[in-house]
């Protein structure tokens, strides 16, 4: 301990501890720009900023627009109730495409035999016969049959676009015993979504 300064001297002020030697430390405090930066540096910075803005604008302009093939326009979004589903005829899918707007973003599936409807009471998709029940991700959660096969889709400018040429494999069923509330209650006069019809 240095009594005059009241500091602990545990080693040198330079070397492996990461400190500069005293002579270099004094010089480092004196390093300043010896002259002003020229106009060229300002122009170079402005040109670089302009180039970045131009590249961003080109990217945004080329990325906006309807999706390219194999996507095709399927149906206007306004034709689907905000809490509903509809089956639309789309080649090459013989049963059409099930477009679900209920419960979040638009999802599209290969339509099951007989179609399907969204049931607001259960928040699930149901076959009109009541024999199959799917969650909104297309996984079968009750009844019989397979899960739905998802079809890639995107919404652009109020129109649903889908790629029916590449349906994804069906997910493994997760039978949790869900029952078709709307399909069963509609047979006794209950209020539920009806099975969509092909258009």
PDB file of C-alpha atoms in Angstrom, residues 1-11:
ATOM      1  CA  UNK A   1       0.000   0.000   0.000  1.00  0.00           C
ATOM      2  CA  UNK A   2       1.343   3.392  -0.942  1.00  0.00           C
ATOM      3  CA  UNK A   3       0.605   5.618   2.061  1.00  0.00           C
ATOM      4  CA  UNK A   4       0.921   8.890   0.167  1.00  0.00           C
ATOM      5  CA  UNK A   5      -1.705   7.999  -2.419  1.00  0.00           C
ATOM      6  CA  UNK A   6      -3.629   5.342  -0.506  1.00  0.00           C
ATOM      7  CA  UNK A   7      -3.651   2.865  -3.406  1.00  0.00           C
ATOM      8  CA  UNK A   8      -2.675  -0.758  -3.531  1.00  0.00           C
ATOM      9  CA  UNK A   9       0.323  -1.468  -5.770  1.00  0.00           C
ATOM     10  CA  UNK A  10      -0.068  -5.053  -6.871  1.00  0.00           C
ATOM     11  CA  UNK A  11       1.958  -5.041 -10.051  1.00  0.00           C
TER      12      UNK A  11
END
